[in-house]
Amino acid sequence: EQFVPVVRVLQISFLIQAFGVVSESLLQRELQFRRLAHAAVWSFVIGYAAVGVGLGLAGAGVWALVGANIAQLGVFTALLLVFRPVSLRPDYDRESARVLMHYGGGFTLGRFFNYAALQGDYVVVGSTLSATALGIYGRAYQLIATPAMLLGQVIDRVLFPMQAEIQHDRARLANQYRRAVSLVAFVMLPL
């Protein structure tokens, strides 16, 4: 109950992030990963190393982490908007919305079933064994899955925009996909 105010203040992070989503997506699509990396590094340095450490030294306690998180997101969003400015004026295009809802609906449904499938084992372990066993199982699973998840996220952020760029050249797209799968297998199988 003592962390309720902390969680309430951290809700601001969703609003801050919302302003930079389009800029971040456009930078990814345009393969501007250097700018994304600069934004991530500088926002971390300013948010956590400067604001977080400063508040921590001033005795802010848990609020130092809250301030660091919000400062990091604010700087990251500001840098995204500087690197890839977009209009923040709301605009509505009915045809684009229809296409996005058609694609997004299936994508959301797929993500829902994927989440349910990934959590099913936790339900079985939690209902048949103790909470301690569930905790150990959860940590062990996370330890095994984290390297693949992190590598997958990096590859997804880089590979998807590259493949979108050559989506009409089927032979080149297939070749790039095979090479990516081979690279993932080469890295992940030994792990």
Coordinates of N, CA, C and O in Angstrom, one line a residue:
E1 N 0.8 -1.2 0.0 CA 0.0 0.0 0.0 C 0.9 1.3 0.0 O 0.4 2.3 -0.5
Q2 N 2.1 1.1 0.5 CA 3.0 2.3 0.6 C 3.5 2.7 -0.8 O 3.9 3.8 -1.0
F3 N 3.3 1.8 -1.8 CA 3.8 2.1 -3.1 C 2.7 2.6 -4.1 O 3.0 2.9 -5.2
V4 N 1.5 2.7 -3.6 CA 0.4 3.2 -4.4 C 0.7 4.6 -5.0 O 0.5 4.8 -6.2
P5 N 1.2 5.6 -4.2 CA 1.6 6.9 -4.8 C 2.7 6.8 -5.8 O 2.6 7.5 -6.8
V6 N 3.6 5.9 -5.6 CA 4.7 5.7 -6.6 C 4.1 5.2 -7.9 O 4.4 5.8 -9.0
V7 N 3.2 4.2 -7.9 CA 2.6 3.7 -9.1 C 1.8 4.8 -9.8 O 1.8 4.9 -11.0
R8 N 1.1 5.6 -9.0 CA 0.2 6.6 -9.6 C 1.1 7.6 -10.3 O 0.7 8.1 -11.4
V9 N 2.2 8.0 -9.8 CA 3.1 9.0 -10.4 C 3.7 8.3 -11.7 O 3.9 9.0 -12.7
L10 N 4.1 7.1 -11.6 CA 4.7 6.4 -12.8 C 3.7 6.3 -13.9 O 4.2 6.0 -15.1
Q11 N 2.4 6.5 -13.7 CA 1.5 6.4 -14.8 C 1.8 7.5 -15.9 O 1.4 7.4 -17.0
I12 N 2.5 8.6 -15.4 CA 2.8 9.6 -16.3 C 3.7 9.1 -17.5 O 3.7 9.6 -18.6
S13 N 4.5 8.0 -17.2 CA 5.4 7.5 -18.2 C 4.6 7.1 -19.5 O 5.1 7.2 -20.6
F14 N 3.4 6.6 -19.3 CA 2.6 6.2 -20.5 C 2.3 7.4 -21.4 O 2.4 7.3 -22.6
L15 N 2.0 8.5 -20.8 CA 1.7 9.7 -21.6 C 3.0 10.2 -22.3 O 2.9 10.6 -23.4
I16 N 4.1 10.2 -21.5 CA 5.3 10.7 -22.1 C 5.7 9.8 -23.3 O 6.1 10.3 -24.4
Q17 N 5.7 8.5 -23.1 CA 6.0 7.6 -24.2 C 5.1 7.7 -25.4 O 5.6 7.6 -26.6
A18 N 3.9 8.1 -25.2 CA 2.9 8.2 -26.3 C 3.4 9.2 -27.3 O 3.1 9.1 -28.6
F19 N 4.0 10.3 -26.9 CA 4.4 11.4 -27.8 C 5.5 11.0 -28.7 O 5.7 11.5 -29.8
G20 N 6.3 9.9 -28.3 CA 7.5 9.6 -29.1 C 7.3 8.3 -30.0 O 8.2 7.9 -30.7
V21 N 6.2 7.7 -29.8 CA 6.0 6.4 -30.5 C 6.1 6.5 -32.0 O 6.8 5.7 -32.7
V22 N 5.5 7.5 -32.6 CA 5.5 7.7 -34.1 C 7.0 8.0 -34.5 O 7.5 7.4 -35.5
S23 N 7.6 8.9 -33.8 CA 9.0 9.2 -34.2 C 9.9 8.0 -34.1 O 10.7 7.7 -35.0
E24 N 9.8 7.2 -33.0 CA 10.6 6.0 -32.9 C 10.3 5.0 -34.0 O 11.2 4.4 -34.6
S25 N 9.0 4.8 -34.3 CA 8.7 3.9 -35.4 C 9.2 4.3 -36.7 O 9.7 3.5 -37.5
L26 N 9.1 5.6 -37.0 CA 9.7 6.1 -38.3 C 11.2 6.0 -38.4 O 11.7 5.7 -39.4
L27 N 11.9 6.3 -37.2 CA 13.3 6.1 -37.2 C 13.7 4.6 -37.5 O 14.7 4.3 -38.2
Q28 N 12.9 3.7 -36.9 CA 13.2 2.3 -37.2 C 12.9 2.0 -38.6 O 13.7 1.3 -39.3
R29 N 11.8 2.4 -39.2 CA 11.5 2.2 -40.6 C 12.6 2.7 -41.5 O 12.9 2.1 -42.6
E30 N 13.1 3.9 -41.2 CA 14.1 4.5 -42.0 C 15.5 4.0 -41.7 O 16.5 4.5 -42.2
L31 N 15.6 3.0 -40.8 CA 16.9 2.3 -40.5 C 17.9 3.3 -39.8 O 19.1 3.2 -40.0
Q32 N 17.4 4.2 -39.0 CA 18.2 5.2 -38.3 C 18.5 4.7 -36.9 O 18.2 5.4 -35.9
F33 N 19.2 3.6 -36.9 CA 19.5 2.9 -35.6 C 20.5 3.7 -34.8 O 20.5 3.6 -33.5
R34 N 21.4 4.4 -35.4 CA 22.4 5.2 -34.7 C 21.7 6.3 -33.9 O 22.0 6.5 -32.8
R35 N 20.7 7.0 -34.5 CA 20.0 8.0 -33.8 C 19.2 7.4 -32.6 O 19.1 8.0 -31.5
L36 N 18.6 6.2 -32.8 CA 17.9 5.6 -31.8 C 18.8 5.2 -30.6 O 18.5 5.4 -29.4
A37 N 20.0 4.7 -31.0 CA 21.0 4.4 -29.9 C 21.4 5.6 -29.2 O 21.6 5.6 -28.0
H38 N 21.7 6.7 -29.9 CA 22.1 8.0 -29.2 C 21.0 8.4 -28.3 O 21.3 8.8 -27.1
A39 N 19.7 8.4 -28.7 CA 18.6 8.8 -27.8 C 18.5 7.9 -26.6 O 18.4 8.4 -25.5
A40 N 18.7 6.6 -26.8 CA 18.7 5.7 -25.6 C 19.8 5.9 -24.7 O 19.6 6.0 -23.4
V41 N 21.0 6.1 -25.2 CA 22.2 6.3 -24.3 C 22.1 7.6 -23.6 O 22.2 7.6 -22.3
W42 N 21.8 8.7 -24.3 CA 21.8 10.0 -23.6 C 20.6 10.1 -22.7 O 20.8 10.7 -21.6
S43 N 19.5 9.5 -23.0 CA 18.4 9.6 -22.0 C 18.7 8.8 -20.8 O 18.3 9.2 -19.7
F44 N 19.4 7.7 -20.9 CA 19.8 6.9 -19.7 C 20.8 7.6 -18.9 O 20.7 7.7 -17.7
V45 N 21.8 8.2 -19.5 CA 22.8 9.0 -18.8 C 22.2 10.2 -18.1 O 22.4 10.4 -16.9
I46 N 21.3 10.9 -18.7 CA 20.7 12.1 -18.1 C 19.7 11.6 -17.0 O 19.7 12.2 -15.9
G47 N 18.8 10.7 -17.4 CA 17.8 10.3 -16.5 C 18.3 9.5 -15.3 O 17.9 9.9 -14.1
Y48 N 19.1 8.5 -15.4 CA 19.5 7.7 -14.3 C 20.8 8.2 -13.7 O 20.9 8.4 -12.5
A49 N 21.8 8.5 -14.5 CA 23.1 8.9 -13.9 C 23.1 10.3 -13.3 O 23.7 10.5 -12.3
A50 N 22.3 11.2 -13.9 CA 22.3 12.6 -13.4 C 21.1 12.8 -12.5 O 21.3 13.0 -11.3
V51 N 19.9 12.6 -13.0 CA 18.7 12.9 -12.1 C 18.6 11.8 -11.0 O 18.4 12.2 -9.8
G52 N 18.7 10.5 -11.4 CA 18.5 9.5 -10.4 C 19.5 9.5 -9.3 O 19.2 9.5 -8.1
V53 N 20.8 9.6 -9.7 CA 21.8 9.7 -8.7 C 21.7 11.0 -7.8 O 21.9 10.9 -6.6
G54 N 21.4 12.1 -8.5 CA 21.3 13.3 -7.8 C 20.2 13.2 -6.7 O 20.4 13.7 -5.6
L55 N 19.0 12.7 -7.1 CA 17.9 12.6 -6.2 C 18.3 11.6 -5.1 O 17.9 11.8 -3.9
G56 N 19.0 10.5 -5.4 CA 19.4 9.5 -4.4 C 20.3 10.1 -3.4 O 20.2 9.9 -2.2
L57 N 21.3 10.9 -3.9 CA 22.2 11.5 -3.0 C 21.5 12.6 -2.1 O 21.9 12.9 -1.0
A58 N 20.4 13.2 -2.6 CA 19.7 14.1 -1.8 C 18.7 13.5 -0.8 O 18.0 14.2 -0.1
G59 N 18.7 12.1 -0.8 CA 17.9 11.4 0.1 C 16.4 11.2 -0.3 O 15.5 11.0 0.6
A60 N 16.1 11.2 -1.6 CA 14.8 11.0 -2.1 C 14.2 9.6 -2.0 O 13.0 9.4 -2.2
G61 N 15.1 8.6 -1.7 CA 14.6 7.2 -1.5 C 14.1 6.7 -2.8 O 14.7 6.9 -3.9
V62 N 12.9 6.0 -2.7 CA 12.3 5.4 -3.9 C 12.0 6.4 -5.0 O 11.9 6.1 -6.2
W63 N 11.7 7.7 -4.5 CA 11.4 8.7 -5.5 C 12.5 9.1 -6.4 O 12.3 9.6 -7.5
A64 N 13.8 8.7 -6.0 CA 14.9 8.9 -6.9 C 14.7 8.0 -8.2 O 15.0 8.5 -9.3
L65 N 14.3 6.8 -8.0 CA 14.0 5.9 -9.1 C 12.9 6.4 -10.0 O 12.9 6.3 -11.2
V66 N 11.8 6.9 -9.3 CA 10.7 7.4 -10.0 C 11.1 8.6 -10.9 O 10.8 8.7 -12.1
G67 N 11.9 9.5 -10.3 CA 12.3 10.7 -11.0 C 13.3 10.4 -12.1 O 13.2 10.9 -13.2
A68 N 14.1 9.4 -11.9 CA 15.1 8.9 -12.9 C 14.3 8.3 -14.1 O 14.6 8.6 -15.3
N69 N 13.3 7.5 -13.8 CA 12.5 6.9 -14.9 C 11.8 7.9 -15.7 O 11.8 7.8 -16.9
I70 N 11.1 8.8 -15.0 CA 10.4 9.9 -15.8 C 11.3 10.8 -16.5 O 11.0 11.1 -17.7
A71 N 12.5 11.1 -16.0 CA 13.4 12.0 -16.7 C 14.0 11.2 -17.9 O 14.1 11.8 -19.0
Q72 N 14.3 10.0 -17.7 CA 14.8 9.2 -18.8 C 13.8 9.1 -20.0 O 14.2 9.3 -21.1
L73 N 12.6 8.8 -19.7 CA 11.5 8.8 -20.7 C 11.3 10.1 -21.4 O 11.1 10.2 -22.6
G74 N 11.3 11.2 -20.5 CA 11.2 12.6 -21.1 C 12.3 12.9 -22.0 O 12.0 13.5 -23.1
V75 N 13.5 12.6 -21.7 CA 14.7 13.0 -22.5 C 14.6 12.1 -23.8 O 14.9 12.6 -24.9
F76 N 14.3 10.8 -23.6 CA 14.2 9.9 -24.8 C 13.2 10.4 -25.8 O 13.5 10.5 -27.0
T77 N 12.0 10.7 -25.3 CA 10.9 11.2 -26.2 C 11.3 12.5 -26.8 O 11.1 12.7 -28.0
A78 N 11.9 13.4 -26.1 CA 12.3 14.7 -26.6 C 13.4 14.5 -27.7 O 13.3 15.2 -28.8
L79 N 14.3 13.6 -27.5 CA 15.4 13.4 -28.5 C 14.7 12.7 -29.8 O 15.1 13.0 -30.9
L80 N 13.8 11.8 -29.6 CA 13.1 11.2 -30.7 C 12.4 12.3 -31.6 O 12.5 12.3 -32.8
L81 N 11.8 13.2 -30.9 CA 11.1 14.3 -31.6 C 12.0 15.3 -32.3 O 11.7 15.8 -33.3
V82 N 13.2 15.4 -31.7 CA 14.3 16.2 -32.4 C 14.8 15.5 -33.6 O 15.0 16.1 -34.7
F83 N 15.1 14.2 -33.4 CA 15.7 13.4 -34.5 C 14.8 13.2 -35.7 O 15.1 13.1 -36.8
R84 N 13.5 13.0 -35.3 CA 12.5 12.7 -36.3 C 11.2 13.4 -36.0 O 10.3 12.9 -35.4
P85 N 11.1 14.7 -36.3 CA 9.9 15.5 -35.9 C 8.7 15.0 -36.7 O 8.8 14.6 -37.8
V86 N 7.6 15.0 -36.0 CA 6.3 14.7 -36.5 C 5.3 15.7 -36.0 O 5.5 16.3 -35.0
S87 N 4.2 15.8 -36.7 CA 3.1 16.6 -36.3 C 2.4 16.0 -35.2 O 2.0 14.8 -35.2
L88 N 2.2 16.7 -34.1 CA 1.5 16.2 -32.9 C 0.0 16.6 -33.0 O -0.8 16.3 -32.1
R89 N -0.4 17.2 -34.1 CA -1.8 17.6 -34.3 C -2.6 16.3 -34.7 O -2.2 15.6 -35.6
P90 N -3.7 16.0 -34.0 CA -4.5 14.8 -34.3 C -5.0 14.9 -35.7 O -5.5 16.0 -36.2
D91 N -5.0 13.8 -36.4 CA -5.6 13.7 -37.8 C -6.2 12.3 -37.9 O -5.7 11.4 -37.4
Y92 N -7.3 12.3 -38.7 CA -8.0 11.0 -38.8 C -8.2 10.7 -40.3 O -8.8 11.6 -41.0
D93 N -7.8 9.6 -40.7 CA -8.0 9.1 -42.1 C -8.8 7.8 -42.0 O -8.3 6.8 -41.5
R94 N -10.0 7.8 -42.4 CA -10.9 6.7 -42.3 C -10.4 5.4 -42.9 O -10.4 4.3 -42.4
E95 N -9.8 5.5 -44.1 CA -9.3 4.3 -44.8 C -8.1 3.7 -44.1 O -8.0 2.5 -44.0
S96 N -7.2 4.6 -43.7 CA -6.0 4.1 -42.9 C -6.5 3.4 -41.6 O -5.9 2.4 -41.2
A97 N -7.5 4.0 -41.0 CA -8.0 3.4 -39.7 C -8.6 2.1 -40.0 O -8.4 1.1 -39.2
R98 N -9.3 1.9 -41.1 CA -9.9 0.6 -41.4 C -8.8 -0.4 -41.7 O -8.9 -1.6 -41.2
V99 N -7.8 -0.1 -42.4 CA -6.7 -1.0 -42.7 C -6.0 -1.4 -41.4 O -5.7 -2.6 -41.2
L100 N -5.7 -0.4 -40.6 CA -5.0 -0.7 -39.3 C -5.9 -1.6 -38.4 O -5.3 -2.5 -37.8
M101 N -7.1 -1.3 -38.3 CA -8.0 -2.1 -37.5 C -8.1 -3.5 -38.0 O -8.2 -4.5 -37.2
H102 N -8.2 -3.7 -39.3 CA -8.2 -5.0 -39.9 C -7.0 -5.8 -39.6 O -7.0 -6.9 -39.1
Y103 N -5.8 -5.2 -39.8 CA -4.5 -5.9 -39.5 C -4.4 -6.0 -38.0 O -4.0 -7.0 -37.4
G104 N -4.6 -4.9 -37.2 CA -4.4 -4.9 -35.8 C -5.3 -5.8 -35.0 O -4.9 -6.3 -34.0
G105 N -6.5 -6.0 -35.5 CA -7.4 -6.9 -34.8 C -6.9 -8.3 -34.8 O -6.8 -9.0 -33.8
G106 N -6.4 -8.8 -36.0 CA -5.8 -10.1 -36.0 C -4.5 -10.2 -35.2 O -4.3 -11.2 -34.6
F107 N -3.7 -9.2 -35.3 CA -2.5 -9.2 -34.6 C -2.8 -9.2 -33.1 O -2.1 -10.0 -32.3
T108 N -3.7 -8.4 -32.6 CA -4.1 -8.4 -31.2 C -4.6 -9.7 -30.7 O -4.2 -10.2 -29.7
L109 N -5.5 -10.4 -31.5 CA -6.0 -11.7 -31.2 C -4.9 -12.7 -31.1 O -4.8 -13.5 -30.2
G110 N -3.9 -12.6 -32.1 CA -2.8 -13.6 -32.0 C -1.9 -13.4 -30.8 O -1.5 -14.3 -30.2
R111 N -1.7 -12.1 -30.4 CA -0.9 -11.8 -29.2 C -1.6 -12.3 -28.0 O -1.0 -12.8 -27.0
F112 N -3.0 -12.2 -27.9 CA -3.7 -12.7 -26.8 C -3.6 -14.2 -26.6 O -3.3 -14.7 -25.5
F113 N -3.7 -14.9 -27.7 CA -3.6 -16.4 -27.6 C -2.2 -16.8 -27.3 O -1.9 -17.8 -26.6
N114 N -1.2 -16.1 -27.9 CA 0.2 -16.3 -27.5 C 0.5 -16.1 -26.1 O 1.1 -17.0 -25.4
Y115 N -0.1 -15.1 -25.5 CA 0.1 -14.8 -24.1 C -0.5 -15.9 -23.2 O 0.1 -16.4 -22.3
A116 N -1.7 -16.3 -23.6 CA -2.4 -17.4 -22.9 C -1.6 -18.7 -23.0 O -1.5 -19.4 -22.0
A117 N -1.1 -19.0 -24.1 CA -0.3 -20.2 -24.3 C 1.0 -20.1 -23.4 O 1.4 -21.1 -22.8
L118 N 1.6 -19.0 -23.4 CA 2.9 -18.8 -22.6 C 2.6 -18.9 -21.1 O 3.5 -19.2 -20.3
Q119 N 1.4 -18.5 -20.7 CA 1.1 -18.5 -19.3 C 0.4 -19.8 -18.8 O 0.3 -20.0 -17.6
G120 N 0.1 -20.6 -19.7 CA -0.6 -21.9 -19.4 C 0.2 -22.8 -18.4 O -0.4 -23.3 -17.5
D121 N 1.5 -22.9 -18.7 CA 2.3 -23.7 -17.8 C 2.4 -23.2 -16.4 O 2.4 -23.9 -15.4
Y122 N 2.3 -21.8 -16.2 CA 2.3 -21.3 -14.9 C 1.0 -21.6 -14.1 O 1.0 -21.8 -12.9
V123 N -0.1 -21.6 -14.9 CA -1.3 -22.0 -14.2 C -1.3 -23.4 -13.7 O -1.7 -23.7 -12.6
V124 N -0.7 -24.3 -14.6 CA -0.6 -25.7 -14.2 C 0.3 -25.9 -13.0 O -0.1 -26.6 -12.0
V125 N 1.5 -25.3 -13.0 CA 2.4 -25.4 -11.9 C 1.9 -24.8 -10.7 O 2.0 -25.4 -9.6
G126 N 1.3 -23.6 -10.8 CA 0.7 -22.9 -9.6 C -0.4 -23.7 -9.0 O -0.6 -23.6 -7.8
S127 N -1.2 -24.3 -9.8 CA -2.4 -25.0 -9.2 C -2.0 -26.4 -8.7 O -2.8 -26.9 -7.8
T128 N -1.0 -27.0 -9.1 CA -0.6 -28.4 -8.6 C 0.5 -28.4 -7.6 O 0.6 -29.3 -6.8
L129 N 1.4 -27.4 -7.6 CA 2.5 -27.3 -6.7 C 2.4 -26.1 -5.8 O 1.4 -25.4 -5.8
S130 N 3.4 -25.9 -5.0 CA 3.4 -24.8 -4.1 C 3.8 -23.4 -4.7 O 4.3 -23.4 -5.8
A131 N 3.5 -22.3 -4.0 CA 3.9 -21.0 -4.5 C 5.4 -20.9 -4.6 O 6.0 -20.3 -5.6
T132 N 6.2 -21.6 -3.8 CA 7.6 -21.6 -3.8 C 8.1 -22.3 -5.1 O 9.0 -21.8 -5.8
A133 N 7.5 -23.5 -5.4 CA 7.8 -24.2 -6.6 C 7.5 -23.4 -7.9 O 8.2 -23.3 -8.9
L134 N 6.4 -22.6 -7.8 CA 6.0 -21.8 -9.0 C 7.0 -20.7 -9.1 O 7.4 -20.3 -10.2
G135 N 7.5 -20.1 -8.0 CA 8.5 -19.1 -8.1 C 9.8 -19.6 -8.7 O 10.4 -18.9 -9.5
I136 N 10.2 -20.7 -8.2 CA 11.5 -21.3 -8.8 C 11.3 -21.7 -10.3 O 12.2 -21.4 -11.1
Y137 N 10.2 -22.2 -10.6 CA 9.9 -22.5 -12.0 C 9.9 -21.3 -12.9 O 10.5 -21.2 -14.0
G138 N 9.3 -20.2 -12.4 CA 9.2 -18.9 -13.1 C 10.6 -18.3 -13.3 O 10.9 -17.9 -14.4
R139 N 11.4 -18.4 -12.3 CA 12.8 -17.8 -12.4 C 13.6 -18.7 -13.4 O 14.4 -18.2 -14.2
A140 N 13.5 -20.0 -13.3 CA 14.3 -20.9 -14.2 C 13.8 -20.7 -15.7 O 14.7 -20.6 -16.5
Y141 N 12.5 -20.6 -15.9 CA 12.0 -20.3 -17.2 C 12.5 -19.0 -17.8 O 13.0 -18.9 -18.9
Q142 N 12.5 -18.0 -16.9 CA 13.0 -16.7 -17.3 C 14.5 -16.7 -17.7 O 14.9 -16.1 -18.6
L143 N 15.3 -17.4 -16.9 CA 16.7 -17.5 -17.1 C 17.0 -18.2 -18.5 O 17.8 -17.8 -19.2
I144 N 16.2 -19.2 -18.8 CA 16.3 -19.9 -20.1 C 15.8 -19.0 -21.3 O 16.5 -18.9 -22.3
A145 N 14.7 -18.3 -21.1 CA 14.1 -17.6 -22.2 C 14.7 -16.2 -22.4 O 14.6 -15.7 -23.5
T146 N 15.3 -15.6 -21.4 CA 15.8 -14.2 -21.6 C 16.8 -14.0 -22.8 O 16.6 -13.1 -23.5
P147 N 17.8 -14.9 -22.9 CA 18.7 -14.6 -24.0 C 18.0 -14.7 -25.4 O 18.3 -13.8 -26.2
A148 N 17.2 -15.6 -25.6 CA 16.4 -15.7 -26.9 C 15.5 -14.5 -27.0 O 15.4 -14.0 -28.1
M149 N 14.9 -14.1 -26.0 CA 14.0 -13.0 -26.1 C 14.7 -11.7 -26.4 O 14.3 -10.9 -27.3
L150 N 15.8 -11.5 -25.7 CA 16.6 -10.3 -26.0 C 17.2 -10.3 -27.4 O 17.1 -9.2 -28.1
L151 N 17.7 -11.4 -27.9 CA 18.2 -11.5 -29.2 C 17.1 -11.3 -30.2 O 17.2 -10.6 -31.2
G152 N 15.9 -11.9 -29.9 CA 14.8 -11.8 -30.8 C 14.3 -10.3 -30.9 O 13.9 -9.9 -32.0
Q153 N 14.3 -9.6 -29.8 CA 13.9 -8.2 -29.9 C 14.8 -7.4 -30.7 O 14.4 -6.5 -31.5
V154 N 16.1 -7.6 -30.6 CA 17.1 -6.8 -31.3 C 16.9 -7.1 -32.8 O 16.8 -6.2 -33.7
I155 N 16.8 -8.4 -33.1 CA 16.7 -8.8 -34.5 C 15.4 -8.3 -35.1 O 15.3 -7.8 -36.2
D156 N 14.3 -8.3 -34.3 CA 13.0 -7.8 -34.8 C 13.0 -6.4 -35.1 O 12.5 -5.9 -36.1
R157 N 13.7 -5.6 -34.2 CA 13.7 -4.1 -34.4 C 14.6 -3.8 -35.6 O 14.3 -2.7 -36.2
V158 N 15.5 -4.6 -36.0 CA 16.4 -4.3 -37.1 C 15.9 -5.0 -38.4 O 15.8 -4.4 -39.4
L159 N 15.5 -6.2 -38.3 CA 15.2 -7.0 -39.4 C 13.9 -6.6 -40.1 O 13.7 -6.6 -41.3
F160 N 12.9 -6.3 -39.2 CA 11.5 -6.0 -39.8 C 11.6 -4.8 -40.7 O 11.1 -4.9 -41.8
P161 N 12.2 -3.7 -40.3 CA 12.2 -2.6 -41.3 C 13.0 -2.9 -42.5 O 12.7 -2.4 -43.6
M162 N 14.1 -3.7 -42.4 CA 14.9 -4.1 -43.6 C 14.0 -4.9 -44.5 O 14.1 -4.8 -45.7
Q163 N 13.3 -5.9 -44.0 CA 12.5 -6.7 -44.8 C 11.3 -6.0 -45.4 O 10.9 -6.3 -46.5
A164 N 10.7 -5.0 -44.7 CA 9.6 -4.2 -45.2 C 10.1 -3.4 -46.4 O 9.3 -3.2 -47.4
E165 N 11.4 -3.1 -46.4 CA 11.9 -2.3 -47.5 C 12.0 -3.1 -48.8 O 11.9 -2.6 -49.9
I166 N 12.2 -4.4 -48.7 CA 12.4 -5.3 -49.9 C 11.2 -6.3 -50.0 O 11.4 -7.3 -50.7
Q167 N 10.1 -5.9 -49.4 CA 9.0 -6.9 -49.4 C 8.5 -7.3 -50.8 O 7.9 -8.4 -50.9
H168 N 8.7 -6.5 -51.8 CA 8.2 -6.9 -53.1 C 9.2 -7.7 -53.9 O 8.8 -8.3 -55.0
D169 N 10.4 -7.9 -53.5 CA 11.4 -8.7 -54.1 C 11.5 -10.0 -53.3 O 12.2 -10.2 -52.4
R170 N 10.6 -11.0 -53.7 CA 10.4 -12.2 -53.0 C 11.7 -13.1 -52.9 O 12.0 -13.6 -51.8
A171 N 12.5 -13.1 -53.9 CA 13.7 -13.9 -53.8 C 14.7 -13.3 -52.8 O 15.3 -14.0 -52.0
R172 N 14.9 -12.0 -52.9 CA 15.8 -11.4 -51.9 C 15.2 -11.5 -50.5 O 16.0 -11.7 -49.5
L173 N 13.9 -11.3 -50.3 CA 13.3 -11.4 -49.0 C 13.5 -12.8 -48.4 O 13.9 -13.0 -47.3
A174 N 13.3 -13.8 -49.2 CA 13.4 -15.2 -48.8 C 14.9 -15.5 -48.4 O 15.2 -16.1 -47.4
N175 N 15.8 -15.0 -49.2 CA 17.2 -15.2 -48.9 C 17.6 -14.5 -47.6 O 18.3 -15.1 -46.7
Q176 N 17.1 -13.3 -47.4 CA 17.4 -12.6 -46.1 C 16.8 -13.3 -44.9 O 17.4 -13.4 -43.9
Y177 N 15.6 -13.8 -45.1 CA 14.9 -14.5 -44.0 C 15.7 -15.8 -43.6 O 15.9 -16.0 -42.5
R178 N 16.1 -16.5 -44.6 CA 16.9 -17.7 -44.4 C 18.2 -17.4 -43.6 O 18.6 -18.1 -42.7
R179 N 18.9 -16.3 -44.0 CA 20.1 -15.9 -43.4 C 19.9 -15.5 -41.9 O 20.6 -15.8 -41.0
A180 N 18.8 -14.8 -41.7 CA 18.4 -14.4 -40.3 C 18.1 -15.6 -39.4 O 18.6 -15.7 -38.3
V181 N 17.3 -16.6 -40.0 CA 17.0 -17.8 -39.2 C 18.3 -18.5 -38.9 O 18.5 -19.1 -37.8
S182 N 19.2 -18.6 -39.9 CA 20.4 -19.3 -39.7 C 21.3 -18.6 -38.6 O 21.9 -19.3 -37.8
L183 N 21.3 -17.3 -38.6 CA 22.1 -16.6 -37.6 C 21.5 -16.8 -36.2 O 22.3 -17.1 -35.3
V184 N 20.2 -16.8 -36.1 CA 19.6 -17.0 -34.8 C 19.9 -18.4 -34.3 O 20.3 -18.6 -33.1
A185 N 19.8 -19.4 -35.2 CA 20.1 -20.8 -34.8 C 21.5 -20.9 -34.4 O 21.9 -21.6 -33.4
F186 N 22.4 -20.3 -35.2 CA 23.9 -20.4 -34.9 C 24.2 -19.8 -33.5 O 25.0 -20.3 -32.8
V187 N 23.5 -18.7 -33.1 CA 23.8 -18.1 -31.9 C 23.1 -18.8 -30.7 O 23.6 -19.0 -29.6
M188 N 21.8 -19.2 -30.9 CA 21.0 -19.7 -29.8 C 21.2 -21.2 -29.5 O 21.1 -21.6 -28.4
L189 N 21.5 -22.0 -30.5 CA 21.6 -23.4 -30.2 C 22.7 -23.7 -29.2 O 22.5 -24.5 -28.3
P190 N 23.9 -23.1 -29.4 CA 24.9 -23.4 -28.3 C 24.5 -22.9 -26.9 O 24.9 -23.5 -25.9
L191 N 23.8 -21.8 -26.9 CA 23.3 -21.3 -25.6 C 22.3 -22.2 -24.9 O 22.3 -22.4 -23.8

